PDB file of C-alpha atoms in Angstrom:
ATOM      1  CA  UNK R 228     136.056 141.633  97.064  1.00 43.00           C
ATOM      2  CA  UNK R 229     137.817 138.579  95.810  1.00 48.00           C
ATOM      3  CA  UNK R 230     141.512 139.749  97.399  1.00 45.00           C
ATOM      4  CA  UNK R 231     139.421 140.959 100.918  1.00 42.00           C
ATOM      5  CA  UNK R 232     138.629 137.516 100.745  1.00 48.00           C
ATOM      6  CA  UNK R 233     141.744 136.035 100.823  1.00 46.00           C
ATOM      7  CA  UNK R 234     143.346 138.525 102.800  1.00 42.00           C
ATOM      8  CA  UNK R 235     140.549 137.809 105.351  1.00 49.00           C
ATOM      9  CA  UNK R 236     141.996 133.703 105.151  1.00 50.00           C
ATOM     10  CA  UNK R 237     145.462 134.744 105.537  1.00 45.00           C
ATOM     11  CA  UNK R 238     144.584 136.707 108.477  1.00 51.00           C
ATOM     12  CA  UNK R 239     142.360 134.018 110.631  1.00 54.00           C
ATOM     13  CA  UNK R 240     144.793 131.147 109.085  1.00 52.00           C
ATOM     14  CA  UNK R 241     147.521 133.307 110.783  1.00 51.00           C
ATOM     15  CA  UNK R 242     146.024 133.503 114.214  1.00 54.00           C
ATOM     16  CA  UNK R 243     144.555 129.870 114.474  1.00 55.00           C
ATOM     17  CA  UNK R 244     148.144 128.338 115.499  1.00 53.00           C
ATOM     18  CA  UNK R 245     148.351 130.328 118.162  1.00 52.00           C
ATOM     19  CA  UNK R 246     144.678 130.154 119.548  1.00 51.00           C
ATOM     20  CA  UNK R 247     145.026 126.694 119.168  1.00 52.00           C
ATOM     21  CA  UNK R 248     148.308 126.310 121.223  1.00 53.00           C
ATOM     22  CA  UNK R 249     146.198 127.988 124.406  1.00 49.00           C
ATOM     23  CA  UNK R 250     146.497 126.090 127.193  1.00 46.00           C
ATOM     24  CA  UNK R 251     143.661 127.992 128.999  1.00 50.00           C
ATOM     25  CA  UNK R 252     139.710 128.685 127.351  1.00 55.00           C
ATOM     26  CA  UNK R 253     139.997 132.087 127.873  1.00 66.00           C
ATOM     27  CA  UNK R 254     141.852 134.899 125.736  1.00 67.00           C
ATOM     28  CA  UNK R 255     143.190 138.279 126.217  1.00 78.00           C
ATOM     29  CA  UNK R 256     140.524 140.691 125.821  1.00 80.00           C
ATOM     30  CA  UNK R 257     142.334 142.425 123.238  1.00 77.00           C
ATOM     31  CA  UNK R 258     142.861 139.160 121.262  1.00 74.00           C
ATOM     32  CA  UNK R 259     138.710 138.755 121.740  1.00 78.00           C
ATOM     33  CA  UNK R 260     138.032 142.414 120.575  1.00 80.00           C
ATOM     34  CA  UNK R 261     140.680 142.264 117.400  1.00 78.00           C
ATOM     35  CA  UNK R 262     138.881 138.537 116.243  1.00 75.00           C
ATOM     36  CA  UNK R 263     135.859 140.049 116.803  1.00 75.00           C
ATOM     37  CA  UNK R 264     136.501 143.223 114.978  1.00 75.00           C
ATOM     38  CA  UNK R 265     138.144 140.984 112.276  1.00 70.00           C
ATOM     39  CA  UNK R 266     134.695 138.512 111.902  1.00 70.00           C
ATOM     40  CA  UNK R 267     132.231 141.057 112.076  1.00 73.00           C
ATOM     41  CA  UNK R 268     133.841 142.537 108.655  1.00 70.00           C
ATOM     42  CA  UNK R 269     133.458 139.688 107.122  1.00 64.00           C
ATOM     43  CA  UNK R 270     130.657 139.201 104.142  1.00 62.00           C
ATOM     44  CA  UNK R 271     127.827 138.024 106.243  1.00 64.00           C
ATOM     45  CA  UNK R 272     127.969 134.158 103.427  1.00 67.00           C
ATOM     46  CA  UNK R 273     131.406 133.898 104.892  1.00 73.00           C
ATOM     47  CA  UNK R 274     130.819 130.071 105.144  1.00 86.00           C
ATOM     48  CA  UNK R 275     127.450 130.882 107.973  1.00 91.00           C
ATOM     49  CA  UNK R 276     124.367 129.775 108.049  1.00 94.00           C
ATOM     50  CA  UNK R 277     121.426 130.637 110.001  1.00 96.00           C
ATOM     51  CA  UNK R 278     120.168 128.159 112.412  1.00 97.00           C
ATOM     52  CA  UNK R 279     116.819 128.144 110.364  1.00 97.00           C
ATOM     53  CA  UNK R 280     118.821 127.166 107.276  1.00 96.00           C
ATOM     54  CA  UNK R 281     120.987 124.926 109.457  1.00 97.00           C
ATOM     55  CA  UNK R 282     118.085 123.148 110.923  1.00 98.00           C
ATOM     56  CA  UNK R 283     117.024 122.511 107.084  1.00 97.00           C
ATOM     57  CA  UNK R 284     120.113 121.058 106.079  1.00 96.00           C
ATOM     58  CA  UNK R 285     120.158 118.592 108.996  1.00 97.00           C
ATOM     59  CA  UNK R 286     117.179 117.211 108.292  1.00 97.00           C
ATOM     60  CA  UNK R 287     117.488 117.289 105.088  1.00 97.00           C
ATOM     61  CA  UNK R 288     121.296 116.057 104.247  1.00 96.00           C
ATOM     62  CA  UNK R 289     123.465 113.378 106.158  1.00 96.00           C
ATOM     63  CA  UNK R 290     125.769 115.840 108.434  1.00 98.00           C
ATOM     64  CA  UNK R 291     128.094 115.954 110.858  1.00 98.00           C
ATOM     65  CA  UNK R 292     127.683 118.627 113.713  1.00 98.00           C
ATOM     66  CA  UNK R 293     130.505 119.778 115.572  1.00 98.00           C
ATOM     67  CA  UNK R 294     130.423 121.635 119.066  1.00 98.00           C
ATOM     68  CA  UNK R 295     133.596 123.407 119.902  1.00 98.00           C
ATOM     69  CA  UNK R 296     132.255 125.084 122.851  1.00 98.00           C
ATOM     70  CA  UNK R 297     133.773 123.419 126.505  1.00 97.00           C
ATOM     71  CA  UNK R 298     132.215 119.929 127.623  1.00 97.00           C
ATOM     72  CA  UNK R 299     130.647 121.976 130.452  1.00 96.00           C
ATOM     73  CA  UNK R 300     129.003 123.954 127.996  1.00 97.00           C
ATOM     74  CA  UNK R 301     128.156 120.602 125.824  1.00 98.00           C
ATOM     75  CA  UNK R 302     126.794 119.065 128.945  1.00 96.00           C
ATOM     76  CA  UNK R 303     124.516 122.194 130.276  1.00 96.00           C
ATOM     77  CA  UNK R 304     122.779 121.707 126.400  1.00 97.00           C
ATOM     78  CA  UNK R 305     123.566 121.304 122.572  1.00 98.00           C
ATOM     79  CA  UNK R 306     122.119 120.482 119.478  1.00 98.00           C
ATOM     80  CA  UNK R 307     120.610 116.933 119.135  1.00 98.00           C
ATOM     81  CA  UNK R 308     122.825 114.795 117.946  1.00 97.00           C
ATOM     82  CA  UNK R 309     126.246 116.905 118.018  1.00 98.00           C
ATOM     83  CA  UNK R 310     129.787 115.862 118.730  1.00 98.00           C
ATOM     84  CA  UNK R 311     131.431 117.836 121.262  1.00 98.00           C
ATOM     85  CA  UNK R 312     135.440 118.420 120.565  1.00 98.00           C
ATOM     86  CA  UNK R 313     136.835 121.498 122.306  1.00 98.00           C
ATOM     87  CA  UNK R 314     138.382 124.499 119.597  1.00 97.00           C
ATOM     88  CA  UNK R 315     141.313 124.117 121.342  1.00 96.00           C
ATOM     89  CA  UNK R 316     141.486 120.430 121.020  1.00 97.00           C
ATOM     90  CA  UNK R 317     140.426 120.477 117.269  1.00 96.00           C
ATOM     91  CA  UNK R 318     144.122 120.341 115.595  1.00 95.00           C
ATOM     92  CA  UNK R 319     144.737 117.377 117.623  1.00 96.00           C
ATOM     93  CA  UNK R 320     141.397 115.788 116.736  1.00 96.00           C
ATOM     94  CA  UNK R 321     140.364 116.713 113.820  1.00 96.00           C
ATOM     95  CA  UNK R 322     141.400 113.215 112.408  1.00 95.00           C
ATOM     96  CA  UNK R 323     137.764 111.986 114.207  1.00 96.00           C
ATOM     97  CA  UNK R 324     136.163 114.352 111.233  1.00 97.00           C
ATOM     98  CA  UNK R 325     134.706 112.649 108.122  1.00 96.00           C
ATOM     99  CA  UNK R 326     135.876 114.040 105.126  1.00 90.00           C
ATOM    100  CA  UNK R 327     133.033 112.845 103.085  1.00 91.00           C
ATOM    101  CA  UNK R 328     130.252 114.638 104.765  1.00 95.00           C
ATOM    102  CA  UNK R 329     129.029 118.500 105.337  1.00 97.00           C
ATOM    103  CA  UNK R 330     130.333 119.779 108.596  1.00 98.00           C
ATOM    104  CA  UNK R 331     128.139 122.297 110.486  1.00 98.00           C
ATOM    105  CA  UNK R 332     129.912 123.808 113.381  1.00 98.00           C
ATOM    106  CA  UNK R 333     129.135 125.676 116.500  1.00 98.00           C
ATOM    107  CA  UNK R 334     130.200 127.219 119.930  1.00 97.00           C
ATOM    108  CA  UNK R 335     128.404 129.740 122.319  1.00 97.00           C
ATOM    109  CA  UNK R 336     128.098 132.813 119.934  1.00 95.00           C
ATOM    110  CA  UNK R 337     130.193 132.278 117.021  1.00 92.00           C
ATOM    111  CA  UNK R 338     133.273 133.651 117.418  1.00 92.00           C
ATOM    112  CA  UNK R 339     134.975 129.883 118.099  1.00 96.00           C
ATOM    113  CA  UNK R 340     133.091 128.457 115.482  1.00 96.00           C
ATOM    114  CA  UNK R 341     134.509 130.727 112.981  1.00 91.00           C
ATOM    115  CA  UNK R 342     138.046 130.022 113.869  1.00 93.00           C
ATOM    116  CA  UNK R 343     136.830 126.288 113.920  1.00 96.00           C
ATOM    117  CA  UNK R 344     135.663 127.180 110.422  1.00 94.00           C
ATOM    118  CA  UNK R 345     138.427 128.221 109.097  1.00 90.00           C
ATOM    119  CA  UNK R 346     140.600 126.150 110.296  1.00 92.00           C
ATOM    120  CA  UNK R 347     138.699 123.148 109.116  1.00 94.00           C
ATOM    121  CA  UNK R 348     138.370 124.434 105.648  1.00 89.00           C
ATOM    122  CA  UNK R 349     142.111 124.891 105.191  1.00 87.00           C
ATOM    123  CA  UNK R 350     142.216 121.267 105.839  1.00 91.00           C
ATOM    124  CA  UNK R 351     139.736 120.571 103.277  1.00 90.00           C
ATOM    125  CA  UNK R 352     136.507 119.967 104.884  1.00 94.00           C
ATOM    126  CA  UNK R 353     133.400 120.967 103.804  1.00 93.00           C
ATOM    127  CA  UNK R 354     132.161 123.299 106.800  1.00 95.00           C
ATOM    128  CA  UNK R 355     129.236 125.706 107.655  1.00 95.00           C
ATOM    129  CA  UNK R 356     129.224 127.659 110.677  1.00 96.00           C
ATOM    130  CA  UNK R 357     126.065 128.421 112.747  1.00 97.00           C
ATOM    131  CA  UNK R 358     126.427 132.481 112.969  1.00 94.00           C
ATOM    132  CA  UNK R 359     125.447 133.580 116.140  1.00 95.00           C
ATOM    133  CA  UNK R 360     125.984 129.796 117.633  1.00 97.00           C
ATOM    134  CA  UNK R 361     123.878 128.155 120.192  1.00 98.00           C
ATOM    135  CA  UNK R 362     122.787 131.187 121.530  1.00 97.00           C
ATOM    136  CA  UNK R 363     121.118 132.227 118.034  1.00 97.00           C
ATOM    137  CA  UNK R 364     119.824 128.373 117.788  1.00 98.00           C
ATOM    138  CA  UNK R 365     117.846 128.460 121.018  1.00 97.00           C
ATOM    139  CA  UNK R 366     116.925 131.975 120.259  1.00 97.00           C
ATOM    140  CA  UNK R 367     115.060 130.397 116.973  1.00 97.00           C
ATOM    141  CA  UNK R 368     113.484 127.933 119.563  1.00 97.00           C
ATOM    142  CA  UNK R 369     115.127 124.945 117.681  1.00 98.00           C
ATOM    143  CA  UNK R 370     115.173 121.872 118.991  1.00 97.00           C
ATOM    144  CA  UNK R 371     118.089 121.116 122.032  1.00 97.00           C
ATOM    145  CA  UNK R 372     118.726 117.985 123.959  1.00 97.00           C
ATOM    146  CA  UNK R 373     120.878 117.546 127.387  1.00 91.00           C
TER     147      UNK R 373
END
């Protein structure tokens, strides 16, 4: 389990450069299906959280929320209090991060947030990712602000 693991880093860590070079929001379906494919075999603690659990920590901890969905996405609704930075603006922004602090991320249904995820956590942050995004957080009827 331990090398799937890391084999499962190397893998994401390999594709993130390139995602993040995109100069559109929109991939190749096969590049969709094969990071989908490639999440969805991950151990289901791969760094998620459940947006019950997520809630909890918010309210409980001082954290920093991160939306890496599009700002017309961000705009139409989020979770209160969340910063909105695009995934494929992240490299160039992640410098607006605190280190010091949790990170919870999200996007639409997870798949961004992931590669947010991982990306952030090979830089050292502290990061959980919503699974199933906003979609599963308004789905739990938790709390959204426009």
């Amino acid at each position: 389990m331990k090398g799937m693991k890391k084999l499962a880093w190397l893998g994401l860590l390999a594709a993130i450069p390139v995602l993040a070079q995109a100069t559109t929001t929109t991939f190749s379906a096969l590049t969709v299906r094969e990071v989908g494919s490639f999440l969805t075999s991950l151990p289901a603690d791969f760094y998620g959280i459940q947006p019950a659990a997520a809630k909890q920590m918010m309210d409980t901890l001082d954290v920093f929320i991160l939306d890496v969905r599009e700002p017309g996405e961000f705009k139409d609704g989020r979770i209160p209090g969340a910063v909105n930075i695009p995934i494929r603006e992240l490299p160039k922004r992640v410098s607006e991060l605190p280190k010091g602090k949790p990170i919870i991320i999200y996007c639409g249904i997870g798949h961004r947030g992931a590669m947010g995820l991982v990306f952030l956590r090979g830089q050292g942050y502290n990061v959980k990712s919503i699974l199933g995004g906003f979609k599963a957080w308004t789905g739990a009827n938790l709390p959204v602000e426009k």
